[in-house]
Amino acid sequence: MIVMLLNHNVTKKSELTYDILKSEIAPAITTLNQFKAYNNELLLLSFNKIAAKNSIKNTNRMKQISEVELPYLKIKLNELKNISNKNNSKIALIDQLNKYTDSTLLINKTIYNLLQTSKDYTTPSKINKARELSNLKLSNLSFTIENIIVNLQVAYNKEYENYQSELSLQLHNISNFILITSLLGILLGIIVAFFTITSIIKPIKDLEASALRISEGDYNAIVHVKVKGKNELTSLANSFNIMIGKLKQSFNEINSKNKEIENFVYIASHDLQEPLRTINSFSLLLEEQNSEQLDDEAKQYLKFISEAGMRMKDLVVGLMDYGRLGRLGELKALNCNTIVEQVKNDLGNVISKNNATIVIGPLPKLNGYETELRLLFQNLISNAIKFQKPNALVSIKITAEEEANFWKFAVEDNGIGIKEADLEKIFSIFQRLHSREEYEGTGIGLAHCKKIVEIHNGQIWVKSVYNEGSTFYFTISK
Ligand code: ADP
């Protein structure tokens, strides 16, 4: 807008200069040049006349200049005088030019009148007078007129230059202004683009970060997208927040249900122990004190009862341990190498009885529940020994790898392996793949492992080749 206004201003100025140039300066310069030429020619013609070159042509030319050309140029000069009424010095010069031109014309006329016939040339009073007029007055006047014309030309040229330099200054200013406003425009464009891009990218990045946190189980990762106004991003952020809210609500509900179930399991297993103890101790008493009163069949039944009672005791204790995991201890800095060494010592008999080799890689120091982690390694190592292939040397390898947010452990064996279809099942409580006759156990060990890993914000899974061996992987968050 401003640029347009300035442009308009400069255009007007240049039009004005052009007008002045066309209507005043250019005609003035032409008129002055003609004036100068006629002035010189007239002087020459009067010299010629005095020198008795009184040809018709000469006389006519004198008449032409003094009666037509010069009066006409005078009119033109006066017109210019009226246009340039502001410039006093020019007006004064034009007035002088008029005055001296009038004198020149008058003297010329006098000379012309003095020397009309050839007789006049021989009349001393006339020819002498004419000579004096032409040599002195006319020459002086012509010289003065020329000077005035030169001065006038200088004045007009100066005026023209002033207009030109003023215009070029204006053009220079406007070009600077256009340059600055263009630069400002570009800068403004960049700033606007920058803010637009950040206002779009920032909320998307926030959404991405929130989504990542939620995927890691942090349901407090409500996205604080500060998007102003109503647009697709605001609705996306709002829907996202509603979704997190719902997820958090469901998660809390599941959590509290889980807690209820865990409490129930804990209390039930705890309360079941007392009647179980009674059953087991009375069947033992019956066996020890009253066995001679019982026949063989009754003795056999009694044996079934006490065996089932003992198994049930194992199950209930396992269940109670399951409920207790992560309840009592507290997180502390642990060295996994030390823990695995202790487990190796605890399982010393089993290991040496089975001739098992255990290779332990460098293991990390981390924050965890000590009792639980010991139980985790103990279950995995004892399973690796228990589920060995007949007639093969047991070989176990325990390693750990560092990842960005967690440690990844691997417990590898060369045992019987697990069929693909059973890989998921084995982590469920009381889930076993073999009969008691084949392999002892309650089916609670891996369920313990799963819970222990989960209270360390990790995951557990197994890869296995049936008949060749299995590798149990688990992660513990840093
Ligand atoms: P348990 O050892 O008391 O049977 P677990 O929960 O420890 O119960 O194991 C569940 C089942 O998973 C086992 O019965 C066994 O079939 C299978 N299993 C566990 N560890 C291994 C292993 N290292 N190799 C092969 N099978 C395994």
XYZ file of C-alpha atoms and ligand atoms in Angstrom:
505
model
C 0.000 0.000 0.000
C 2.707 2.429 1.091
C 4.844 1.327 -1.842
C 1.951 2.070 -4.195
C 1.450 5.520 -2.715
C 5.143 6.322 -2.983
C 5.210 5.014 -6.526
C 2.303 7.245 -7.389
C 4.102 10.199 -5.844
C 7.275 9.574 -7.814
C 5.335 9.095 -11.036
C 3.611 12.443 -10.471
C 6.962 14.114 -9.851
C 8.446 12.657 -12.989
C 5.377 13.722 -14.981
C 5.800 17.242 -13.605
C 9.481 17.297 -14.539
C 8.628 16.015 -17.969
C 5.977 18.733 -18.365
C 8.393 21.446 -17.330
C 11.003 19.971 -19.633
C 8.574 19.862 -22.548
C 6.697 23.137 -22.077
C 9.402 25.368 -20.690
C 12.978 24.173 -20.672
C 13.241 22.540 -24.105
C 11.445 25.396 -25.957
C 13.479 27.925 -23.958
C 16.751 26.280 -24.975
C 15.661 26.144 -28.647
C 14.376 29.726 -28.577
C 17.566 30.958 -26.948
C 19.716 29.142 -29.531
C 17.693 30.698 -32.354
C 17.891 34.058 -30.632
C 21.634 33.763 -30.426
C 21.900 32.812 -34.101
C 19.642 35.673 -35.268
C 21.483 38.113 -33.064
C 24.818 37.171 -34.627
C 23.377 37.094 -38.116
C 21.819 40.530 -37.678
C 25.166 41.991 -36.555
C 26.859 40.444 -39.567
C 24.145 41.744 -41.907
C 24.500 45.304 -40.590
C 28.313 45.083 -41.028
C 27.735 43.951 -44.587
C 25.319 46.764 -45.215
C 27.832 49.348 -44.005
C 30.542 47.723 -46.112
C 28.381 48.691 -49.110
C 27.208 45.160 -49.781
C 23.759 46.508 -50.198
C 22.362 43.566 -52.075
C 18.658 42.966 -52.227
C 19.133 39.588 -50.576
C 21.023 41.123 -47.634
C 18.412 43.825 -47.171
C 15.545 41.376 -47.312
C 17.217 39.092 -44.801
C 17.762 42.060 -42.420
C 14.096 42.944 -42.778
C 13.059 39.319 -42.271
C 15.049 39.011 -39.032
C 14.228 42.371 -37.524
C 10.599 42.482 -38.492
C 9.530 38.813 -38.321
C 11.969 36.412 -36.654
C 13.148 38.425 -33.677
C 9.684 39.873 -32.786
C 8.347 36.315 -32.976
C 11.100 34.991 -30.695
C 10.363 37.854 -28.303
C 6.721 36.718 -28.080
C 7.919 33.197 -27.381
C 10.320 34.431 -24.719
C 7.552 36.384 -23.032
C 5.371 33.325 -22.987
C 8.202 31.452 -21.239
C 8.546 34.351 -18.868
C 4.904 33.947 -17.860
C 5.334 30.222 -17.242
C 8.430 30.658 -15.112
C 6.914 33.377 -12.977
C 8.497 31.831 -9.882
C 12.091 32.326 -10.939
C 12.941 36.021 -10.538
C 16.469 35.891 -11.927
C 15.203 34.344 -15.160
C 12.462 36.970 -15.480
C 14.984 39.740 -14.993
C 17.246 38.235 -17.671
C 14.338 37.891 -20.132
C 13.330 41.509 -19.481
C 16.920 42.585 -20.168
C 16.979 40.508 -23.328
C 13.749 42.192 -24.483
C 15.126 45.609 -23.713
C 18.464 45.053 -25.489
C 16.744 43.375 -28.435
C 14.482 46.401 -28.803
C 17.582 48.654 -28.782
C 19.266 46.408 -31.380
C 16.219 46.535 -33.610
C 16.050 50.323 -33.231
C 19.715 50.820 -34.128
C 19.323 48.446 -37.046
C 16.394 50.490 -38.231
C 18.404 53.707 -37.911
C 21.290 52.202 -39.931
C 18.818 50.939 -42.462
C 17.285 54.423 -42.791
C 20.690 56.155 -42.999
C 21.902 53.969 -45.850
C 19.051 53.676 -48.286
C 20.582 54.842 -51.551
C 24.136 54.518 -52.938
C 24.441 58.252 -52.502
C 23.999 57.827 -48.752
C 27.205 55.736 -48.734
C 29.158 58.692 -50.042
C 27.587 61.158 -47.656
C 30.145 61.285 -44.790
C 27.635 62.351 -42.137
C 25.442 59.331 -42.909
C 28.080 56.676 -43.498
C 30.118 57.782 -40.484
C 27.039 57.795 -38.269
C 26.079 54.312 -39.497
C 29.631 53.023 -38.909
C 29.717 54.427 -35.426
C 26.358 52.905 -34.581
C 27.272 49.502 -35.895
C 30.877 49.290 -34.648
C 30.222 50.528 -31.195
C 26.629 50.260 -30.132
C 25.515 47.298 -32.178
C 28.613 45.218 -31.363
C 28.277 45.999 -27.691
C 24.574 45.198 -27.679
C 25.128 41.939 -29.552
C 27.816 40.963 -27.063
C 25.537 41.840 -24.132
C 22.635 39.925 -25.659
C 24.831 36.884 -26.148
C 25.909 37.075 -22.534
C 22.288 37.289 -21.352
C 21.372 34.316 -23.513
C 24.264 32.299 -22.099
C 23.163 33.210 -18.564
C 19.602 32.250 -19.368
C 20.760 28.933 -20.840
C 22.800 28.272 -17.713
C 19.727 29.042 -15.575
C 17.500 26.713 -17.603
C 20.081 23.917 -17.592
C 20.531 24.279 -13.854
C 16.785 24.112 -13.318
C 16.600 20.969 -15.466
C 19.444 19.337 -13.529
C 17.774 20.196 -10.225
C 14.570 18.482 -11.300
C 16.495 15.485 -12.532
C 18.568 15.072 -9.376
C 15.477 15.511 -7.194
C 13.714 12.817 -9.192
C 16.670 10.456 -9.085
C 16.868 10.962 -5.307
C 13.179 10.094 -5.032
C 13.708 7.011 -7.181
C 16.679 6.002 -5.089
C 14.619 6.380 -1.900
C 11.729 4.385 -3.300
C 14.021 1.624 -4.512
C 15.563 1.450 -1.031
C 12.130 1.416 0.499
C 10.959 -1.330 -1.853
C 14.055 -3.347 -0.983
C 13.492 -2.937 2.764
C 9.762 -3.687 2.556
C 10.483 -6.737 0.385
C 13.029 -7.984 2.907
C 10.587 -7.316 5.722
C 7.912 -9.177 3.757
C 10.184 -12.175 3.290
C 11.134 -12.109 6.972
C 7.488 -11.883 7.973
C 6.716 -14.786 5.642
C 9.446 -16.888 7.229
C 8.228 -16.037 10.757
C 4.610 -16.831 9.863
C 5.680 -20.101 8.182
C 7.822 -21.013 11.204
C 4.986 -20.443 13.669
C 2.500 -22.265 11.474
C 4.804 -25.262 11.142
C 5.648 -25.391 14.861
C 2.011 -24.966 15.825
C 1.246 -28.049 13.717
C 4.335 -30.135 14.412
C 4.524 -29.487 18.173
C 1.041 -30.953 18.987
C 1.723 -33.923 16.703
C 5.015 -34.556 18.498
C 3.196 -34.266 21.853
C 0.623 -36.781 20.659
C 3.385 -39.113 19.519
C 5.181 -38.829 22.884
C 1.946 -39.484 24.775
C 1.107 -42.476 22.597
C 4.575 -43.885 23.288
C 4.200 -43.412 27.047
C 0.802 -45.102 26.994
C 2.219 -48.019 25.009
C 4.734 -48.389 27.851
C 1.872 -48.588 30.333
C 1.921 -45.018 31.649
C -1.760 -44.102 31.718
C -1.032 -40.697 33.204
C 0.384 -39.572 29.871
C -2.565 -37.324 29.093
C -1.493 -35.180 26.205
C -1.348 -31.473 26.968
C -1.775 -30.214 23.440
C -2.066 -26.465 23.619
C -3.780 -25.933 20.317
C -5.728 -22.715 20.135
C -8.951 -22.383 18.235
C -10.935 -25.123 16.580
C -9.198 -27.238 14.024
C -8.464 -30.869 13.169
C -5.569 -30.959 15.624
C -7.695 -29.753 18.535
C -10.306 -32.401 17.838
C -7.603 -35.029 17.425
C -6.013 -34.009 20.742
C -9.396 -33.972 22.463
C -10.360 -37.400 21.110
C -6.946 -38.657 22.113
C -7.399 -37.352 25.665
C -10.885 -38.870 25.879
C -9.402 -42.185 24.717
C -6.655 -42.008 27.373
C -9.225 -41.148 30.012
C -11.284 -44.205 29.075
C -8.182 -46.408 28.928
C -7.079 -45.184 32.332
C -10.535 -45.819 33.762
C -10.618 -49.379 32.356
C -7.080 -49.970 33.507
C -7.924 -48.784 37.025
C -11.012 -50.994 37.063
C -8.989 -54.008 35.912
C -6.310 -53.151 38.425
C -8.693 -52.949 41.314
C -10.398 -56.183 40.182
C -6.954 -57.814 39.991
C -6.147 -56.583 43.468
C -9.456 -57.976 44.736
C -8.722 -61.347 43.113
C -5.179 -61.347 44.469
C -6.508 -60.559 47.931
C -9.075 -63.300 47.616
C -6.414 -65.800 46.462
C -4.125 -64.801 49.299
C -6.815 -64.995 51.973
C -8.316 -68.208 50.545
C -4.936 -69.947 50.308
C -4.049 -68.754 53.777
C -7.356 -69.953 55.264
C -7.206 -73.263 53.379
C -3.924 -74.100 55.070
C -5.472 -74.638 58.492
C -8.058 -77.344 57.500
C -5.403 -78.858 55.233
C -2.973 -79.087 58.108
C -5.705 -80.801 60.172
C -6.432 -83.311 57.381
C -2.742 -84.036 56.877
C -1.907 -84.390 60.561
C -4.933 -86.613 61.297
C -4.243 -88.883 58.334
C -0.641 -89.125 59.607
C -1.891 -89.901 63.136
C -4.294 -92.496 61.729
C -1.457 -94.085 59.760
C 0.930 -94.125 62.748
C -1.401 -95.060 65.597
C -4.296 -97.038 64.118
C -2.763 -98.835 61.176
C -3.137 -102.344 62.691
C -6.909 -101.814 62.971
C -7.168 -101.034 59.248
C -7.283 -103.614 56.490
C -5.073 -103.335 53.405
C -7.720 -101.578 51.330
C -8.329 -98.959 54.047
C -4.546 -98.468 54.379
C -4.340 -97.919 50.615
C -7.134 -95.289 50.773
C -5.412 -93.622 53.699
C -2.190 -93.435 51.654
C -4.106 -91.743 48.764
C -5.618 -89.255 51.215
C -2.285 -88.252 52.769
C -0.552 -88.001 49.344
C -3.373 -85.826 47.962
C -3.234 -83.774 51.162
C 0.499 -83.192 50.732
C 0.035 -82.214 47.068
C -2.775 -79.900 47.999
C -0.521 -78.352 50.626
C 2.117 -77.719 47.929
C -0.512 -76.128 45.676
C -1.902 -73.916 48.428
C 1.576 -72.822 49.521
C 2.417 -72.062 45.861
C -0.803 -70.078 45.560
C -0.049 -68.143 48.721
C 3.489 -67.425 47.536
C 2.002 -66.183 44.267
C -0.236 -63.731 46.116
C 2.654 -62.608 48.275
C 5.025 -61.762 45.376
C 6.055 -58.116 45.417
C 4.030 -57.414 48.564
C 6.618 -57.509 51.252
C 10.026 -56.627 49.872
C 11.172 -53.329 48.523
C 13.084 -52.250 45.434
C 16.826 -52.067 45.934
C 20.076 -52.052 43.948
C 21.020 -55.645 43.165
C 23.855 -57.407 41.433
C 22.375 -60.152 39.269
C 25.710 -62.031 39.180
C 25.572 -62.395 42.983
C 21.938 -63.513 42.912
C 22.581 -66.190 40.244
C 25.673 -67.418 42.141
C 23.547 -67.789 45.317
C 20.889 -69.726 43.360
C 23.635 -71.956 41.947
C 24.783 -72.671 45.501
C 21.218 -73.358 46.702
C 20.717 -75.786 43.816
C 24.200 -77.266 44.311
C 22.923 -80.815 44.991
C 20.600 -80.943 41.996
C 23.263 -79.452 39.735
C 25.942 -81.919 40.716
C 23.488 -84.859 40.723
C 22.548 -84.057 37.131
C 26.081 -83.166 36.097
C 24.732 -79.846 34.767
C 27.014 -77.175 33.355
C 25.887 -73.584 33.898
C 27.653 -70.789 31.981
C 26.913 -67.341 33.347
C 27.650 -64.262 31.198
C 28.256 -60.827 32.696
C 24.981 -59.812 34.312
C 23.885 -56.263 35.191
C 23.370 -54.387 38.406
C 19.788 -53.169 38.603
C 16.986 -52.078 40.902
C 14.687 -54.950 41.833
C 12.988 -57.135 44.465
C 15.698 -59.467 45.751
C 13.634 -62.464 46.940
C 11.502 -62.410 43.809
C 14.446 -62.193 41.398
C 16.141 -65.058 43.201
C 12.934 -67.121 42.826
C 12.792 -66.186 39.117
C 16.313 -67.473 38.382
C 15.751 -70.485 40.636
C 12.564 -71.541 38.794
C 14.122 -71.109 35.354
C 17.353 -72.952 36.252
C 15.561 -75.803 37.991
C 13.134 -76.185 35.068
C 16.089 -76.264 32.667
C 17.537 -79.142 34.696
C 14.190 -80.865 35.293
C 13.106 -80.910 31.650
C 16.344 -82.399 30.357
C 16.661 -84.886 27.534
C 17.438 -88.453 28.638
C 21.080 -89.437 28.146
C 22.276 -85.916 27.390
C 24.536 -83.651 29.432
C 22.601 -80.702 30.805
C 24.018 -77.424 29.561
C 22.579 -74.066 30.622
C 23.630 -70.568 29.555
C 22.514 -67.353 31.289
C 23.184 -64.006 29.540
C 21.961 -60.396 29.568
C 21.889 -57.617 26.959
C 21.379 -53.917 27.547
C 18.575 -52.179 25.619
C 17.482 -48.517 25.709
C 14.999 -48.817 28.603
C 15.512 -52.310 29.954
C 17.781 -55.325 30.377
C 17.001 -58.421 28.353
C 17.960 -61.751 29.974
C 18.111 -65.182 28.325
C 18.175 -68.604 30.045
C 19.018 -71.219 27.449
C 18.924 -75.018 27.845
C 19.406 -78.135 25.702
C 16.344 -79.926 27.156
C 13.243 -81.532 25.743
C 11.900 -78.301 24.213
C 8.285 -77.232 23.979
C 5.880 -77.638 21.084
C 4.912 -74.440 19.285
C 1.230 -74.771 20.364
C 2.191 -74.912 24.080
C 4.504 -71.895 24.173
C 1.834 -69.474 25.449
C 0.084 -71.865 27.822
C 2.982 -72.641 30.135
C 2.925 -69.237 31.855
C -0.634 -69.770 33.173
C -1.048 -70.884 36.757
C -1.236 -74.692 37.350
C -0.616 -75.298 33.652
C 1.556 -78.379 33.051
C 2.394 -80.240 29.875
C 3.312 -83.565 31.462
C 1.875 -86.025 33.929
C 3.119 -86.185 37.563
C 4.574 -89.574 36.815
C 6.755 -88.115 34.044
C 7.867 -84.894 35.778
C 7.137 -83.684 39.288
C 5.685 -80.232 39.857
C 2.669 -78.068 40.569
C 2.589 -75.974 37.377
C 2.987 -72.777 39.342
C 6.707 -72.026 38.725
C 6.369 -70.152 35.407
C 3.250 -68.291 36.651
C 5.481 -67.044 39.480
C 8.131 -66.057 36.931
C 5.573 -64.113 34.886
C 4.309 -62.196 37.903
C 7.853 -61.433 39.122
C 8.820 -60.052 35.699
C 5.646 -57.972 35.555
C 6.263 -56.345 38.928
C 9.598 -55.268 37.391
C 7.688 -53.738 34.418
C 9.013 -56.431 32.114
C 7.816 -59.240 29.905
C 8.585 -62.945 29.655
C 8.421 -65.264 26.653
C 10.025 -68.447 25.363
C 11.500 -69.628 22.092
C 11.913 -73.346 21.713
C 12.751 -76.136 19.279
C 10.996 -79.311 20.281
C 13.483 -82.010 21.295
C 16.404 -79.606 21.049
C 16.026 -77.049 23.792
C 14.372 -73.849 24.955
C 15.415 -70.286 25.673
C 13.420 -68.280 28.194
C 13.695 -64.493 27.693
C 12.619 -61.856 30.151
C 13.119 -58.114 30.487
C 13.598 -55.979 33.606
C 13.099 -52.257 33.207
C 16.003 -49.991 34.141
P 6.266 -77.138 36.777
O 7.701 -77.002 36.533
O 5.922 -77.158 38.214
O 5.620 -78.166 36.006
P 6.155 -74.595 35.543
O 5.143 -73.548 35.624
O 7.509 -74.283 36.022
O 5.560 -75.824 36.302
O 6.228 -75.086 34.046
C 5.090 -75.262 33.325
C 5.362 -76.283 32.232
O 6.179 -75.706 31.251
C 6.125 -77.466 32.669
O 5.253 -78.446 33.193
C 6.831 -77.929 31.437
O 5.963 -78.732 30.685
C 7.062 -76.652 30.681
N 8.457 -76.201 30.874
C 8.887 -75.301 31.776
N 10.219 -75.071 31.648
C 10.628 -75.895 30.640
C 11.890 -76.143 30.012
N 12.998 -75.489 30.395
N 11.930 -77.021 28.977
C 10.833 -77.640 28.572
N 9.621 -77.477 29.110
C 9.504 -76.589 30.132
